[in-house]
C-alpha atoms as a PDB file:
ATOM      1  CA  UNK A   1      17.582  -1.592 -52.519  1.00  0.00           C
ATOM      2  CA  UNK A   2      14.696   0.325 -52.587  1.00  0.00           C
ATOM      3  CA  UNK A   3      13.044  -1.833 -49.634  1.00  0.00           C
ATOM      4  CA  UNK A   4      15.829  -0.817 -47.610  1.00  0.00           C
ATOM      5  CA  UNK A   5      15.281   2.971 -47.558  1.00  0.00           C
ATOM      6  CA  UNK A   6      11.505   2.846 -47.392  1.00  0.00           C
ATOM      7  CA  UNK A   7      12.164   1.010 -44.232  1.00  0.00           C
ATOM      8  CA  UNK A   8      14.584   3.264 -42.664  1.00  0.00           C
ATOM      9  CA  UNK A   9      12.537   6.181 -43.840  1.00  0.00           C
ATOM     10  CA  UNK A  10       9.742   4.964 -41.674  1.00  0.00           C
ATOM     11  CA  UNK A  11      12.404   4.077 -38.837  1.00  0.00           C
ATOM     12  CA  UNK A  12      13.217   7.187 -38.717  1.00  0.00           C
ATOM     13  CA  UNK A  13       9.741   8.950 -39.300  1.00  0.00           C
ATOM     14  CA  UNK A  14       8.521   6.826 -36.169  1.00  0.00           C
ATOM     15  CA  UNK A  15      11.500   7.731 -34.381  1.00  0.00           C
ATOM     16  CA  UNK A  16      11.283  11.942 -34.928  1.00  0.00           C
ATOM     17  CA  UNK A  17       7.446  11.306 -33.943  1.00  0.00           C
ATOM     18  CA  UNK A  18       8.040   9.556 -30.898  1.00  0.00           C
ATOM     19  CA  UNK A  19      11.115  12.656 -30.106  1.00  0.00           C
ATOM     20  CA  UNK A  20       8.731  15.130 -31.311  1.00  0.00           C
ATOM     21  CA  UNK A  21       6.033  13.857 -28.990  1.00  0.00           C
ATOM     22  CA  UNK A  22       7.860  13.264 -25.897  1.00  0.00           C
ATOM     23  CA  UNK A  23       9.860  16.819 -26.434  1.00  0.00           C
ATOM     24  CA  UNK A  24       6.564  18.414 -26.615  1.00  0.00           C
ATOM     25  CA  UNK A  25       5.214  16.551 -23.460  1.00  0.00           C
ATOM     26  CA  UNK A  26       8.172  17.509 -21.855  1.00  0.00           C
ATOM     27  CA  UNK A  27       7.319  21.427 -22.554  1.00  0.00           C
ATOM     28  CA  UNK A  28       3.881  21.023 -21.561  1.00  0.00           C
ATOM     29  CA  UNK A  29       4.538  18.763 -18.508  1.00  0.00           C
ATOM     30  CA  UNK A  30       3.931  19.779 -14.853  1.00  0.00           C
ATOM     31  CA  UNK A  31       6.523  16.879 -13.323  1.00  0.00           C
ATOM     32  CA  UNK A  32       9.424  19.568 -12.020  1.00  0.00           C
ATOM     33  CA  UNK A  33      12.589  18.431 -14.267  1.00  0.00           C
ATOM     34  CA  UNK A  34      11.303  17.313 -17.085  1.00  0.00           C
ATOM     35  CA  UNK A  35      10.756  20.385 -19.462  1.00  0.00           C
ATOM     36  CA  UNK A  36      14.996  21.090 -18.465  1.00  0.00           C
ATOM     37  CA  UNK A  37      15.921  17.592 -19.904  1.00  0.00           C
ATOM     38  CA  UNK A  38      14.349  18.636 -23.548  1.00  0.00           C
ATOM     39  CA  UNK A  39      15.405  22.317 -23.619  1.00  0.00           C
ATOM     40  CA  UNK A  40      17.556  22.494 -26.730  1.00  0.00           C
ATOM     41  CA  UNK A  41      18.805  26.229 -25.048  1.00  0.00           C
ATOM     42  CA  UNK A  42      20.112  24.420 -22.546  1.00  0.00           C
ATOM     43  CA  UNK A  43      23.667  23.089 -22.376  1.00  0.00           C
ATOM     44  CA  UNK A  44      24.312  19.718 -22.674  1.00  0.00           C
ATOM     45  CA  UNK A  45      25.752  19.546 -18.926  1.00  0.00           C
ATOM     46  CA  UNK A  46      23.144  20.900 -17.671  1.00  0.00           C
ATOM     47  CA  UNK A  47      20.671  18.560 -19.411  1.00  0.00           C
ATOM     48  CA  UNK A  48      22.652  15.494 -18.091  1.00  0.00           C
ATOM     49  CA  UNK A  49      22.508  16.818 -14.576  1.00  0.00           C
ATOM     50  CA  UNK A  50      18.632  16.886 -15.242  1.00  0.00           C
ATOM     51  CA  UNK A  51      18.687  13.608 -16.525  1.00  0.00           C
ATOM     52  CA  UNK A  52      21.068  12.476 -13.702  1.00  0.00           C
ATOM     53  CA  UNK A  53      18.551  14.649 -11.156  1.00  0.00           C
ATOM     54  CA  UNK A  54      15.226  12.798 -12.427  1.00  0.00           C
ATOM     55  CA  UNK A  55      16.361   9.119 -12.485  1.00  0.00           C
ATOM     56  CA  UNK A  56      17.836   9.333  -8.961  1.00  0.00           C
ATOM     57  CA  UNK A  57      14.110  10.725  -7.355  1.00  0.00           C
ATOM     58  CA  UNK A  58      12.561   8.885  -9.884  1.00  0.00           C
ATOM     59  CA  UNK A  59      14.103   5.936  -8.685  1.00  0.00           C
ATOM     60  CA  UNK A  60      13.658   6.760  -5.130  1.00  0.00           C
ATOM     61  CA  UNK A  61      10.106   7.260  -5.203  1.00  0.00           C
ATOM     62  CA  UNK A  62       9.884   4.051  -6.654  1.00  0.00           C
ATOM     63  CA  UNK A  63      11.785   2.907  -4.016  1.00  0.00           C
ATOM     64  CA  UNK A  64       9.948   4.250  -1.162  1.00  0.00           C
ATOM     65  CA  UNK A  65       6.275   3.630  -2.744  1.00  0.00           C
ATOM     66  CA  UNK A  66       7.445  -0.205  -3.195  1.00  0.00           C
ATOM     67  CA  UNK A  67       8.732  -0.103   1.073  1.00  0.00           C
ATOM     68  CA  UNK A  68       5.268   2.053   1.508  1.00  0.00           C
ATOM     69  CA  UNK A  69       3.382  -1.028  -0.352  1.00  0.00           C
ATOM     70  CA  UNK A  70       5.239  -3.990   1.579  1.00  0.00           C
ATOM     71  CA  UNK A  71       4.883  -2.226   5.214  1.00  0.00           C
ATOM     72  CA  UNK A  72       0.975  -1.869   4.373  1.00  0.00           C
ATOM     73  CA  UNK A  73       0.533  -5.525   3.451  1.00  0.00           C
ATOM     74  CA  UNK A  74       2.831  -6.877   6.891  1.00  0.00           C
ATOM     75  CA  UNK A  75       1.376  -4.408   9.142  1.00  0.00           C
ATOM     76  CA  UNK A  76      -2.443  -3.714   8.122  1.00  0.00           C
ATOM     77  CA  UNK A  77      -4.319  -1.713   9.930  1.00  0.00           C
ATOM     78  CA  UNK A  78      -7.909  -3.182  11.037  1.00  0.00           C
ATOM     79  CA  UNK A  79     -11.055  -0.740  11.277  1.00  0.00           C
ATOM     80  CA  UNK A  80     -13.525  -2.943  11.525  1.00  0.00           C
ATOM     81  CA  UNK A  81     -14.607  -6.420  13.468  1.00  0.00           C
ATOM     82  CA  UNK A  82     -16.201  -8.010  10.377  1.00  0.00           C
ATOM     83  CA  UNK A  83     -15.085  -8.616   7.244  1.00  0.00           C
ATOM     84  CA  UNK A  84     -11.438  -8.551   7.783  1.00  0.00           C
ATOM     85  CA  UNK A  85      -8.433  -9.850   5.809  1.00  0.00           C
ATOM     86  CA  UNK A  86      -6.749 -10.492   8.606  1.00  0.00           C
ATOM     87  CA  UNK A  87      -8.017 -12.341  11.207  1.00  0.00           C
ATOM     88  CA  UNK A  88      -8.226 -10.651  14.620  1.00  0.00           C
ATOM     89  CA  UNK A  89      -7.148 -13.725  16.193  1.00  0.00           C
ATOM     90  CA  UNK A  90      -3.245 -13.042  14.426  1.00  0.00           C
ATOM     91  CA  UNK A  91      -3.072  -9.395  15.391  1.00  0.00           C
ATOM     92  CA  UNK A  92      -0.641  -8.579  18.557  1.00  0.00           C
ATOM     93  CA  UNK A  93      -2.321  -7.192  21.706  1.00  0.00           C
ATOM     94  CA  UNK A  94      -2.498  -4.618  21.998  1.00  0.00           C
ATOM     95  CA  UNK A  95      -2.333  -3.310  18.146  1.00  0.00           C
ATOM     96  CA  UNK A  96      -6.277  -3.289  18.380  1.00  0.00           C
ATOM     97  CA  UNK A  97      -7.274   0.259  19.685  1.00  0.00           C
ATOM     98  CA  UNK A  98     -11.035   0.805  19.629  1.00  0.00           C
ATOM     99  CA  UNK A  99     -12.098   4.329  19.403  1.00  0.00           C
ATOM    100  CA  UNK A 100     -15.455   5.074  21.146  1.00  0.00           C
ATOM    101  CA  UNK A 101     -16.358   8.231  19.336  1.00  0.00           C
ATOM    102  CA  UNK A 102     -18.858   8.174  17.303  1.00  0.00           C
ATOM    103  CA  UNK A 103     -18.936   4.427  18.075  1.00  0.00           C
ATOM    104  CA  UNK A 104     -21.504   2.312  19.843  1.00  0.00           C
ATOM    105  CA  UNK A 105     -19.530   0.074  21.875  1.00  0.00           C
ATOM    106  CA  UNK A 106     -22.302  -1.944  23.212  1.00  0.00           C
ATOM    107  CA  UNK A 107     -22.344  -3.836  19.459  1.00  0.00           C
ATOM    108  CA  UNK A 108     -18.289  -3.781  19.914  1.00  0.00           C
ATOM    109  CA  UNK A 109     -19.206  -5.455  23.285  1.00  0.00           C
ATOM    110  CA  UNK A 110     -21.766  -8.022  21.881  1.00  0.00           C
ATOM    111  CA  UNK A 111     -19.699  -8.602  19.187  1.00  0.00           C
ATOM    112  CA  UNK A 112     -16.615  -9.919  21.197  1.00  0.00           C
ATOM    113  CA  UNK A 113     -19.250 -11.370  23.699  1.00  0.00           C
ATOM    114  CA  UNK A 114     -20.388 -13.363  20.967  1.00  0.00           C
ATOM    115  CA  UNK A 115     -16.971 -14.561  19.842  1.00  0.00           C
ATOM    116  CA  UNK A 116     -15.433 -15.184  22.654  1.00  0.00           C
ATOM    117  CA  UNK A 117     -18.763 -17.850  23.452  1.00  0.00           C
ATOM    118  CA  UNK A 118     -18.367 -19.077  19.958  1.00  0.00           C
ATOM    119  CA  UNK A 119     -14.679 -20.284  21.134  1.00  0.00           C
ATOM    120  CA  UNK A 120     -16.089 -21.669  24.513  1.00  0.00           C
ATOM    121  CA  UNK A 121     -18.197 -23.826  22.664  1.00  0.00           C
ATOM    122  CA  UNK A 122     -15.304 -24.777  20.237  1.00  0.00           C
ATOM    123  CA  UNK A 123     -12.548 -25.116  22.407  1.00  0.00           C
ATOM    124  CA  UNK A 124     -13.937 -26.291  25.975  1.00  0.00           C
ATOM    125  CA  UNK A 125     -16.737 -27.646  27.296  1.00  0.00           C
ATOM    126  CA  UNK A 126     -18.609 -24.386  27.291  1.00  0.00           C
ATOM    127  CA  UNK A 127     -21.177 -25.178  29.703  1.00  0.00           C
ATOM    128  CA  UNK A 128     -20.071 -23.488  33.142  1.00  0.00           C
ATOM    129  CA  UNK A 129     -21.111 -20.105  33.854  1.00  0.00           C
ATOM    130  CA  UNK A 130     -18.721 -20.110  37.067  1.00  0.00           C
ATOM    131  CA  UNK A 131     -16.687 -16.604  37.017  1.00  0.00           C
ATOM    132  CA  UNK A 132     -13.387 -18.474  37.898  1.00  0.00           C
ATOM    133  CA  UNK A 133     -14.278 -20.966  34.798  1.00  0.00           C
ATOM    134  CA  UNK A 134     -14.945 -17.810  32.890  1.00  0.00           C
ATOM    135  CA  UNK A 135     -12.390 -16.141  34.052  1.00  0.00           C
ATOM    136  CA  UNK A 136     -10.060 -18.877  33.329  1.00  0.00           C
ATOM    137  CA  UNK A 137     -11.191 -19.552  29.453  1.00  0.00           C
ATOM    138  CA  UNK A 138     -11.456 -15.632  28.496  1.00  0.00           C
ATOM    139  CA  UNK A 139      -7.935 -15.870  29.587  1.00  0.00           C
ATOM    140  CA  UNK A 140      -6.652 -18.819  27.104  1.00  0.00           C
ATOM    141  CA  UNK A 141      -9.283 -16.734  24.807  1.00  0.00           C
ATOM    142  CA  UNK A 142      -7.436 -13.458  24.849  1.00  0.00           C
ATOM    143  CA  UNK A 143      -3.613 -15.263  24.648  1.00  0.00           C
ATOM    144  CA  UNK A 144      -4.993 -17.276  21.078  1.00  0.00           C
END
């Protein structure tokens, strides 16, 4: 039927465009491997070893960006006091390191002055400005 082979002409005119296309990409491409997996002058062993050689670290980088990935989103790292996807409150002392340079630690100060009242006023009475009271609550404070 004619059908038939108009089909399969086009089958196969889509197919030699998409070889044509990726053997040229492969000439032109920087990725180390690549060009050796398309060179015709090539023998085939060596072309399978290519192919063999680019699926393994392709796979591996894969691999490594997708352990990268999960061990950023478990342990983020916090650079800021505001704003922050993760509460302080459910970071581990002592992962918080504050680095004074460049840094004006009298707002860090104020800051965690002003949270830790915040929690007095929350979580106790609040109204005692004994030191042993104090000392006492910034203690429960720093173990939440």
């Amino acid at each position: 039927p004619k059908g038939h082979t108009t089909k399969m002409i086009k089958s196969k005119g889509k197919k030699n465009a998409i070889i044509q296309t990726t053997e040229e990409y492969a000439g032109q491409a920087t990725v180390h491997g690549v060009g050796y997996i398309f060179d015709k002058q090539l023998p085939k062993l060596d072309r399978i070893l290519w192919i063999f050689i680019c699926l393994t670290f392709g796979i591996l980088a894969i691999f490594l960006t997708k352990q990268s990935f999960s061990d950023w989103q478990n342990n983020q790292v916090i650079i800021t006091l505001k704003n922050t996807a993760k509460p302080v409150t459910e970071i581990q002392f002592p992962t918080v390191t504050i680095c004074t340079e460049g840094l004006h630690m009298e707002n860090v100060e104020k800051n965690l002055w002003d949270n830790f009242e915040n929690w007095r006023k929350n979580n106790t009475k609040g109204n005692s400005t004994d030191a042993q009271d104090m000392s006492k609550d910034l203690a429960v404070y720093m173990l939440e």
